[in-house]
Tab-separated table of N, CA and C and ligand atoms in Angstrom:
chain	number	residue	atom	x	y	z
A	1035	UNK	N	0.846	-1.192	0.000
A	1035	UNK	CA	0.000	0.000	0.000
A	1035	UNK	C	0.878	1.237	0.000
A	1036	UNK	N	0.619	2.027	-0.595
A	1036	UNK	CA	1.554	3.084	-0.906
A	1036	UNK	C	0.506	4.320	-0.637
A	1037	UNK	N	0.772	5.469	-1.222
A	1037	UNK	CA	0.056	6.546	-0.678
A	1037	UNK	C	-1.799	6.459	-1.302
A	1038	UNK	N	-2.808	7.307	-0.201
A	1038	UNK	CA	-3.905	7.612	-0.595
A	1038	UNK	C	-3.550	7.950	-2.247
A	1039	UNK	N	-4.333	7.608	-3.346
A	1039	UNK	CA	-4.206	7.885	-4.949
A	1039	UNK	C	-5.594	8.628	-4.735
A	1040	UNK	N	-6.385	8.267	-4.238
A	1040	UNK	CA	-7.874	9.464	-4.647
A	1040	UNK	C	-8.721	9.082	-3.512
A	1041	UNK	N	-9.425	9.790	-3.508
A	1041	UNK	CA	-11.065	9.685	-2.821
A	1041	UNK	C	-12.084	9.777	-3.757
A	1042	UNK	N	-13.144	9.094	-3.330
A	1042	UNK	CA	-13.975	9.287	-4.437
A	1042	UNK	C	-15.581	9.569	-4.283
A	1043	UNK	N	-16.221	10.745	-4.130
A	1043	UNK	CA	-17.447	11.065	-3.892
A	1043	UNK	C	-18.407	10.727	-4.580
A	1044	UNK	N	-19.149	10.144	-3.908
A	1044	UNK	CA	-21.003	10.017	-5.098
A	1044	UNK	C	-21.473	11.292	-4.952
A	1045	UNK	N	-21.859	11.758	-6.163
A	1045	UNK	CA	-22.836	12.910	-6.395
A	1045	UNK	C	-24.104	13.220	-7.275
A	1046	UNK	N	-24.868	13.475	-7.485
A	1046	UNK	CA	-25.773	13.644	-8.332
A	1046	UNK	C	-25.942	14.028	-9.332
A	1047	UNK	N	-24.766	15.094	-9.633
A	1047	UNK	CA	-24.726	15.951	-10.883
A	1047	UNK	C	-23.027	16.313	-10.918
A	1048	UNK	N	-22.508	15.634	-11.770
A	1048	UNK	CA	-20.993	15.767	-12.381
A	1048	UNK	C	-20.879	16.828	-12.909
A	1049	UNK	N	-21.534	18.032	-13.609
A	1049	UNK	CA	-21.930	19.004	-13.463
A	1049	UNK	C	-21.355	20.040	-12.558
A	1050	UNK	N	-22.338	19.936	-11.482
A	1050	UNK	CA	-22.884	20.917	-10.812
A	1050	UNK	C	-21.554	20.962	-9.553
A	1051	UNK	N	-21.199	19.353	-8.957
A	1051	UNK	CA	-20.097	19.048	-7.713
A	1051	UNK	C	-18.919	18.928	-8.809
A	1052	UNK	N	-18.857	19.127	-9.934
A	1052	UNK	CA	-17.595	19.445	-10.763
A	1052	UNK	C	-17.114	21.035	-10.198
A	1053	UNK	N	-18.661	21.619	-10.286
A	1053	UNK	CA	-18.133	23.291	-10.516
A	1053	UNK	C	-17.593	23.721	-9.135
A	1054	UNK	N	-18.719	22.698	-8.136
A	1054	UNK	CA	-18.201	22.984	-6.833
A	1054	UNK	C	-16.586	22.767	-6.497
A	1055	UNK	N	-16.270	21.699	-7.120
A	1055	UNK	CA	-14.797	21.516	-6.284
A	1055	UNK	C	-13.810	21.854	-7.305
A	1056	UNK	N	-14.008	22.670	-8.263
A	1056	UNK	CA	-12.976	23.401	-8.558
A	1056	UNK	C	-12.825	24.774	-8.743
A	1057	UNK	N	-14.277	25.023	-7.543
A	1057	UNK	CA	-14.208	26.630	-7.032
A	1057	UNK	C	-13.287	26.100	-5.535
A	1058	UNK	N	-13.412	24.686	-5.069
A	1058	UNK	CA	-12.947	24.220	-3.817
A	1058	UNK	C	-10.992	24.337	-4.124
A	1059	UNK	N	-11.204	23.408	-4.842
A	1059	UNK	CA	-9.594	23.173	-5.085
A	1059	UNK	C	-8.586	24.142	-6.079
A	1060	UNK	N	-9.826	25.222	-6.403
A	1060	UNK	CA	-8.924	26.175	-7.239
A	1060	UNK	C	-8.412	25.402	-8.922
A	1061	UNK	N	-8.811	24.422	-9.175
A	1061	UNK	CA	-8.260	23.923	-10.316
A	1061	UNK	C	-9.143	23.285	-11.299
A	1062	UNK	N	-9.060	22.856	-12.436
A	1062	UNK	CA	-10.309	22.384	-13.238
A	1062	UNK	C	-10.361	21.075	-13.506
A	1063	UNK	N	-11.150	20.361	-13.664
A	1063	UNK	CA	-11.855	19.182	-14.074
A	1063	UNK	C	-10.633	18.874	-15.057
A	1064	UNK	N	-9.501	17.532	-14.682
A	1064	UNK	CA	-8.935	17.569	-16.179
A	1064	UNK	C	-9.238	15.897	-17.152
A	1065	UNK	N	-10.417	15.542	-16.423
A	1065	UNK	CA	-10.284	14.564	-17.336
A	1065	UNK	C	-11.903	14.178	-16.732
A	1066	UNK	N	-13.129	13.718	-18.221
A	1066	UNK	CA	-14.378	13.106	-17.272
A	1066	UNK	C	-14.218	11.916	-18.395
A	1067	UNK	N	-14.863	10.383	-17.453
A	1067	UNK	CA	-14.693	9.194	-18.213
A	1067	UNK	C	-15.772	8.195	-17.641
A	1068	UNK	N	-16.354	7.699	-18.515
A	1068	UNK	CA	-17.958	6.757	-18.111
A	1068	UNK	C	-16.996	5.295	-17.829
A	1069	UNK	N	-17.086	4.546	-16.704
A	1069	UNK	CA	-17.062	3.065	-17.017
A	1069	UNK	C	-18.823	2.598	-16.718
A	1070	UNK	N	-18.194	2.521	-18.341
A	1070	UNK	CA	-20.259	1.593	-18.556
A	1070	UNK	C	-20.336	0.403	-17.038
A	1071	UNK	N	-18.904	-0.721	-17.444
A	1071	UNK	CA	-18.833	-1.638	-16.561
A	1071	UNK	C	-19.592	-1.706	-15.789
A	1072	UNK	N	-19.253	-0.578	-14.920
A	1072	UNK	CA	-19.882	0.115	-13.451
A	1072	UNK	C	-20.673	0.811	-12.834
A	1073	UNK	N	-21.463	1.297	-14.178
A	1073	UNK	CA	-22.187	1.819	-14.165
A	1073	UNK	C	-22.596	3.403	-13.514
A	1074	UNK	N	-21.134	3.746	-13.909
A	1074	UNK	CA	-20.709	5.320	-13.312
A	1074	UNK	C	-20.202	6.252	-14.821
A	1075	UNK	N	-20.385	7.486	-14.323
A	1075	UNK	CA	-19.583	8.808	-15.215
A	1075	UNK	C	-18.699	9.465	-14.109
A	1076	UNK	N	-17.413	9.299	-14.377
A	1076	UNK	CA	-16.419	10.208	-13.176
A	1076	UNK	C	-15.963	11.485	-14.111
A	1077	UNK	N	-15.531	12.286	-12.930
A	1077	UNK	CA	-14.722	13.394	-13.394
A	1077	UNK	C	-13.806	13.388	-12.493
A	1078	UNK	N	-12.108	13.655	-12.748
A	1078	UNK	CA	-11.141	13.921	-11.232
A	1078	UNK	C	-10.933	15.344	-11.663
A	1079	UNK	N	-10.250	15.760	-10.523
A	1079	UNK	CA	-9.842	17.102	-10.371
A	1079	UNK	C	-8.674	16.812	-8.936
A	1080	UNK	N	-7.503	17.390	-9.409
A	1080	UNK	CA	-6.026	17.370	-8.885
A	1080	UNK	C	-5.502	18.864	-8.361
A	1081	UNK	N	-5.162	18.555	-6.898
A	1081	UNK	CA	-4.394	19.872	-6.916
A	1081	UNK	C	-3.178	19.074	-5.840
A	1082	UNK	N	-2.117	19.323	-6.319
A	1082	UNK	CA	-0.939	19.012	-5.765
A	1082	UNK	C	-1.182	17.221	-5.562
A	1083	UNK	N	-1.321	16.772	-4.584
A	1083	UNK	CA	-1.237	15.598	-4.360
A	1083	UNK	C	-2.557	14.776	-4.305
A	1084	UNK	N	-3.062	15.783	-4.253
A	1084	UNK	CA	-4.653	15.626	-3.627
A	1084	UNK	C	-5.477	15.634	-4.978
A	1085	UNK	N	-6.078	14.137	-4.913
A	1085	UNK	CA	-6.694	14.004	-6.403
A	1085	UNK	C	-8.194	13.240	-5.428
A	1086	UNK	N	-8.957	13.976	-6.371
A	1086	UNK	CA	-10.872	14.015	-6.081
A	1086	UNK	C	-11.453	13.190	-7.075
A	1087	UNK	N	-12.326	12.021	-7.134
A	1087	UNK	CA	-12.759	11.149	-8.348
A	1087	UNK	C	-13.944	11.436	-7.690
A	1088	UNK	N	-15.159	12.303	-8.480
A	1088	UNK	CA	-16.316	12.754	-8.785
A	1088	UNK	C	-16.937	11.632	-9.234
A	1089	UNK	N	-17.930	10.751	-8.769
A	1089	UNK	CA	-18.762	9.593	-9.284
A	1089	UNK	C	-20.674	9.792	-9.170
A	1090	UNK	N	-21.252	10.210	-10.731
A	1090	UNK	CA	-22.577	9.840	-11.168
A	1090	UNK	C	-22.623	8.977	-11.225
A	1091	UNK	N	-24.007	8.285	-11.119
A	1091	UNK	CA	-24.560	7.105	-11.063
A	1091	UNK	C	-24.728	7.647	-13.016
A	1092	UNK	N	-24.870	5.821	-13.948
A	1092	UNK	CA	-25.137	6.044	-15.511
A	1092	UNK	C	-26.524	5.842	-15.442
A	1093	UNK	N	-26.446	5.035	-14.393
A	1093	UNK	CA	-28.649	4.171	-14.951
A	1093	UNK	C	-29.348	3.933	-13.392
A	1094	UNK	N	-30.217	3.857	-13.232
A	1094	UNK	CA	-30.834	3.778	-12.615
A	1094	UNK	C	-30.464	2.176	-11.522
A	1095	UNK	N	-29.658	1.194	-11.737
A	1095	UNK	CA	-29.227	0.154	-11.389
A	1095	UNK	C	-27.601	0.315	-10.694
A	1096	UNK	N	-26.914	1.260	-10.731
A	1096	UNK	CA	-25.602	1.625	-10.843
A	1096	UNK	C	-25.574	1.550	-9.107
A	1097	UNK	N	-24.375	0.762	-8.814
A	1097	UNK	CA	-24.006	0.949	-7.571
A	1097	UNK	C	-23.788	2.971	-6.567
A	1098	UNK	N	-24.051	3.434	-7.569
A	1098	UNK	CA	-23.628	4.961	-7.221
A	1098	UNK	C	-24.975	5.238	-6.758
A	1099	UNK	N	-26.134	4.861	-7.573
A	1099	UNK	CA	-27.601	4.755	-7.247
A	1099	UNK	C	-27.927	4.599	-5.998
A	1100	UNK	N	-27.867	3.308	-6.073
A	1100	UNK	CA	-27.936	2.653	-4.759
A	1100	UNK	C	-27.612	3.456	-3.500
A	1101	UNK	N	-26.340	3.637	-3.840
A	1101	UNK	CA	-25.203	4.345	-2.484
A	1101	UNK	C	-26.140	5.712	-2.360
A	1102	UNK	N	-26.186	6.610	-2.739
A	1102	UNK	CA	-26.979	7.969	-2.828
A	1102	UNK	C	-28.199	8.090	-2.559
A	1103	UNK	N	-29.281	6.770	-2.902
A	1103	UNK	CA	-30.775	6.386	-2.359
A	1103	UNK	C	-30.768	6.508	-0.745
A	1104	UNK	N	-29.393	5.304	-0.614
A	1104	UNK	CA	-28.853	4.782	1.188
A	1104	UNK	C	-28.317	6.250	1.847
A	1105	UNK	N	-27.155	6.225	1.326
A	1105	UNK	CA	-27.153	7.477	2.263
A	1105	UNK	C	-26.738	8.782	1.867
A	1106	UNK	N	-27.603	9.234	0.720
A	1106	UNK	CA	-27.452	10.354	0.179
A	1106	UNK	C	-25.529	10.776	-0.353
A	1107	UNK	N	-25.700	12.061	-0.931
A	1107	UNK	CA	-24.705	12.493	-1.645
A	1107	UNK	C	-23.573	12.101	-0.478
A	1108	UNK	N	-21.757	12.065	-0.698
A	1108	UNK	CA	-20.743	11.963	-0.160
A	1108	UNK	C	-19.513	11.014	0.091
A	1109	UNK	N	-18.865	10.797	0.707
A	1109	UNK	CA	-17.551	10.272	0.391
A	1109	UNK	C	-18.157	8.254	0.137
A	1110	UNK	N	-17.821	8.383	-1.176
A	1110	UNK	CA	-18.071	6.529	-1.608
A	1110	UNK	C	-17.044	5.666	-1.498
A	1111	UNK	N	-15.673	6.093	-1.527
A	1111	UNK	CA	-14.577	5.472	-1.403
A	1111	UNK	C	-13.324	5.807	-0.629
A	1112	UNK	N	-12.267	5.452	-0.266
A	1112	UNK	CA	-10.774	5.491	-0.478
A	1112	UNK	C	-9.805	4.448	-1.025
A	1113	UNK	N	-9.487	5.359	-2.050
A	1113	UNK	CA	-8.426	4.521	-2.704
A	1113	UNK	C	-7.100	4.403	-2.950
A	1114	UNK	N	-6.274	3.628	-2.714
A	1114	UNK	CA	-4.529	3.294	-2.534
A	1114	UNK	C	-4.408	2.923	-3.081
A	1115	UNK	N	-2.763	3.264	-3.785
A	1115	UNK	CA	-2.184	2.833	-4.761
A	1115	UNK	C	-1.251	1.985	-4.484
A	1116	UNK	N	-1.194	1.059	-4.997
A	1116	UNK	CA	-0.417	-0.131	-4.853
A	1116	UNK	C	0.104	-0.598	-6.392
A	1117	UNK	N	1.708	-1.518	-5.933
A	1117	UNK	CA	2.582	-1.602	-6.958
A	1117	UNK	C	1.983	-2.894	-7.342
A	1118	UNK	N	1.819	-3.334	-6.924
A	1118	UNK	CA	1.343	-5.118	-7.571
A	1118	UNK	C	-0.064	-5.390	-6.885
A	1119	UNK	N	-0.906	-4.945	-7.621
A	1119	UNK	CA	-2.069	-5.572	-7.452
A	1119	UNK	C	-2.844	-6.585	-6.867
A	1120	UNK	N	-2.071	-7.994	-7.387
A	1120	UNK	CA	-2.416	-9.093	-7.270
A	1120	UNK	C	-1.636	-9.257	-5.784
A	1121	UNK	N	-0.721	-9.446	-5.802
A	1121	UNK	CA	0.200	-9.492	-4.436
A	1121	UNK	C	-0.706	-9.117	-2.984
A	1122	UNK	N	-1.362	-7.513	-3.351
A	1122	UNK	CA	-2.234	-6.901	-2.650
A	1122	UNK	C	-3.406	-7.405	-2.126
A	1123	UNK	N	-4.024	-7.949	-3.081
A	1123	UNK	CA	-5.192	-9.022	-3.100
A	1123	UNK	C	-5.176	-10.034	-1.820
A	1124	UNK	N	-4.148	-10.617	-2.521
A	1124	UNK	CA	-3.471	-11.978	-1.710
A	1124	UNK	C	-3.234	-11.659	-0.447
A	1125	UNK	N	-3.085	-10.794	0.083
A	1125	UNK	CA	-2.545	-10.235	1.240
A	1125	UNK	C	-3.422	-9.956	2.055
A	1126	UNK	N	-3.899	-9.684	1.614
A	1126	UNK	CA	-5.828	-9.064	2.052
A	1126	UNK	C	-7.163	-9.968	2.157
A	1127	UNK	N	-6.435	-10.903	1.453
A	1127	UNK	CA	-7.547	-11.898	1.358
A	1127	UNK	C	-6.780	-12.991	2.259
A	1128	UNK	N	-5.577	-13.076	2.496
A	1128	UNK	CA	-4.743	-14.112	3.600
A	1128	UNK	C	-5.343	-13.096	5.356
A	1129	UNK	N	-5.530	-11.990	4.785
A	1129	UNK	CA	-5.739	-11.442	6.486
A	1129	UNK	C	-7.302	-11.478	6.929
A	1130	UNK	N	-7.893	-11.994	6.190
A	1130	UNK	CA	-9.136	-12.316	6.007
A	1130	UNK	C	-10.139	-11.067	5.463
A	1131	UNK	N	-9.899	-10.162	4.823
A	1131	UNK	CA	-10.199	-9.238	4.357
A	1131	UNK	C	-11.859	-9.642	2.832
A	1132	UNK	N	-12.593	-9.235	2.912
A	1132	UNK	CA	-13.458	-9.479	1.662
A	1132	UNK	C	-13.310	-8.640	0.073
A	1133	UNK	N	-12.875	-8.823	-0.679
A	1133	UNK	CA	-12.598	-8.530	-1.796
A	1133	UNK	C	-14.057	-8.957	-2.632
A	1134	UNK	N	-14.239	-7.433	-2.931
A	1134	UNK	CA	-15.484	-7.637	-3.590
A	1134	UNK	C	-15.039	-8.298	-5.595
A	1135	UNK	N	-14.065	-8.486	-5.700
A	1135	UNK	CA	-13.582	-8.986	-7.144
A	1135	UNK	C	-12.321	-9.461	-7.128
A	1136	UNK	N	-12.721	-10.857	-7.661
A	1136	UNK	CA	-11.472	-12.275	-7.964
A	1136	UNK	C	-10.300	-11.462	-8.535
A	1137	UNK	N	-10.512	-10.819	-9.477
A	1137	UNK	CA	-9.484	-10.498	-10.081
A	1137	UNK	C	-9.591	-9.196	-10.698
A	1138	UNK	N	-8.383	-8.497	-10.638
A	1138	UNK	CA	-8.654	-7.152	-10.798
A	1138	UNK	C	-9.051	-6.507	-12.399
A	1139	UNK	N	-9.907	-5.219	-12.324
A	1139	UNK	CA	-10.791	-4.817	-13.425
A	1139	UNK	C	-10.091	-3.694	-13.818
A	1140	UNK	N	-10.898	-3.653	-14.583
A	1140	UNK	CA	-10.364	-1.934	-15.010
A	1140	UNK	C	-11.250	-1.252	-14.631
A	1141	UNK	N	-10.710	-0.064	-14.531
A	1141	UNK	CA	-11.170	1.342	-13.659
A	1141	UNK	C	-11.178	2.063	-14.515
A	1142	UNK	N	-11.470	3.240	-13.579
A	1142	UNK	CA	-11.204	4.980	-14.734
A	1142	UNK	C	-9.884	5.077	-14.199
A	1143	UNK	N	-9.666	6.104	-15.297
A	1143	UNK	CA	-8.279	6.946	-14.899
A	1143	UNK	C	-6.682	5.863	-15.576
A	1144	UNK	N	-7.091	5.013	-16.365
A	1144	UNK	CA	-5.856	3.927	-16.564
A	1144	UNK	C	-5.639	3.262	-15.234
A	1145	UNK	N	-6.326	2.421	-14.368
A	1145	UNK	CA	-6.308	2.202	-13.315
A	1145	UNK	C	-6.570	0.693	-13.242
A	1146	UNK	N	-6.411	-0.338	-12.922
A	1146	UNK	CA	-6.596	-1.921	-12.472
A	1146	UNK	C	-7.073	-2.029	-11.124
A	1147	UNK	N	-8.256	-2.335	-11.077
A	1147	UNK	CA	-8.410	-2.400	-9.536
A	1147	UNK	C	-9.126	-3.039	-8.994
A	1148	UNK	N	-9.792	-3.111	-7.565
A	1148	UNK	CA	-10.012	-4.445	-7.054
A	1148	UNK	C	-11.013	-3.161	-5.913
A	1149	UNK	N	-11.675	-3.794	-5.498
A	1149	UNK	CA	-12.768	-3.100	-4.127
A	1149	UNK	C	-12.748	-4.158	-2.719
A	1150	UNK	N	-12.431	-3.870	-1.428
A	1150	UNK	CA	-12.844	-4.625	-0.155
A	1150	UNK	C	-13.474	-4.148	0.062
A	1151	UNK	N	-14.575	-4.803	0.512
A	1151	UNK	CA	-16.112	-5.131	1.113
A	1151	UNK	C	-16.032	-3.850	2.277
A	1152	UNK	N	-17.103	-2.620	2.671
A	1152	UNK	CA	-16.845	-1.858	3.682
A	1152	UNK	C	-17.048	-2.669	5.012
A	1153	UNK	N	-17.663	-3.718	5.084
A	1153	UNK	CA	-17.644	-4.603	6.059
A	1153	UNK	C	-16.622	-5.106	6.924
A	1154	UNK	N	-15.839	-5.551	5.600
A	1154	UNK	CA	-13.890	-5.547	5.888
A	1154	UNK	C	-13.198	-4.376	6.970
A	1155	UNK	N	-13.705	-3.055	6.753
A	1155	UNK	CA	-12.721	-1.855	6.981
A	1155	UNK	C	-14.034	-1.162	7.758
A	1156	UNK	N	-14.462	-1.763	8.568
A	1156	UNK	CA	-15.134	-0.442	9.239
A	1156	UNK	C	-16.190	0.674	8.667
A	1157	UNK	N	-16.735	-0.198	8.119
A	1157	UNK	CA	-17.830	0.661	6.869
A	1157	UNK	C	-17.287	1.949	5.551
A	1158	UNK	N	-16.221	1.568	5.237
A	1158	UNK	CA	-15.793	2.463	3.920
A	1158	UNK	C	-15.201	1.319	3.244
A	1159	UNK	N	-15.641	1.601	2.011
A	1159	UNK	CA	-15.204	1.056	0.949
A	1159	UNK	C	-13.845	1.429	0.613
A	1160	UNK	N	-13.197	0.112	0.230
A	1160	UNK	CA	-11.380	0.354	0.260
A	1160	UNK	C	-11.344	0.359	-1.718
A	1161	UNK	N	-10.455	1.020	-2.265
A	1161	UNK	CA	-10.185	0.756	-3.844
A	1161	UNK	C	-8.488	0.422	-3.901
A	1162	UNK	N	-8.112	-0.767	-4.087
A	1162	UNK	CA	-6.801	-0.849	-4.623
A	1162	UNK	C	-6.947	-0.706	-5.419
A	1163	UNK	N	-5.799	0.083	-6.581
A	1163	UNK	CA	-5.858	0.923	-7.682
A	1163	UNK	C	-3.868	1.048	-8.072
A	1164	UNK	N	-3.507	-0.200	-9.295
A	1164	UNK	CA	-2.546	-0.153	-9.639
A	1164	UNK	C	-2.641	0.948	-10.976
A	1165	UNK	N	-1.570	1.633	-11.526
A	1165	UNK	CA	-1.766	2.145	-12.405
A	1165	UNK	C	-0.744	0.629	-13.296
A	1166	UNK	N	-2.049	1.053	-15.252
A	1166	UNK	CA	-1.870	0.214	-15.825
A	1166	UNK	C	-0.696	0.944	-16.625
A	1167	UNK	N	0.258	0.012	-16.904
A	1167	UNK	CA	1.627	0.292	-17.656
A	1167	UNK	C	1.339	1.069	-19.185
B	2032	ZN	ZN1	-11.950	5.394	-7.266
């Protein structure tokens, strides 16, 4: 596990908490990207170290849905970056940890990654998140 790589908020309007947090962070939206997969539209926004992954729900079925029905707009994730993925897994799943996916997916952002269960961690959702070569 290496440093926090992002946080990642559910919001309602990619839009609207776009404009907000880069009146917040002083900086602009530099990249927005749908994983159909997942049934999300992200936008990040970076200032110095500190990187924000903005998450719409795409459809009405989308885990972002869900999360925002339950407990309204706010923080959906934290995610760490890690050098070997799989290694990570293994490690996590030897400490008895729940890994919501066998094997790691693709993400936004050029990202490979894997989710533990918030059950695992004290009710937040964990994102290991290798960057892909
Ligand atoms: Zn994320």
């Amino acid at each position: 596990m290496n440093k926090i790589e992002h946080i990642g908020i559910a919001v309602n309007s990619l839009k609207s908490a776009g404009n907000i947090y880069e009146k917040l962070l002083n900086t602009q939206v530099y990249k927005t990207e749908e994983v159909a997969s997942e049934g999300v539209k992200t936008a990040f926004l970076q200032n110095g170290p500190n990187k924000i992954e903005l998450l719409e729900a795409s459809n009405p079925d989308s885990p972002i849905a869900k999360f925002i029905a339950k407990k309204g707009e706010g923080i959906h994730h934290v995610a760490f970056d890690v050098d070997d993925i799989e290694a990570e897994m293994l490690r996590l799943k030897n400490e008895g940890f729940v890994l919501l996916n066998d094997v790691p997916k693709r993400g936004a952002d050029n990202k490979l990654v894997c989710f533990v269960h918030p059950k695992s961690a004290n009710g937040v959702l964990i994102e290991l998140c290798q960057e892909r070569g």
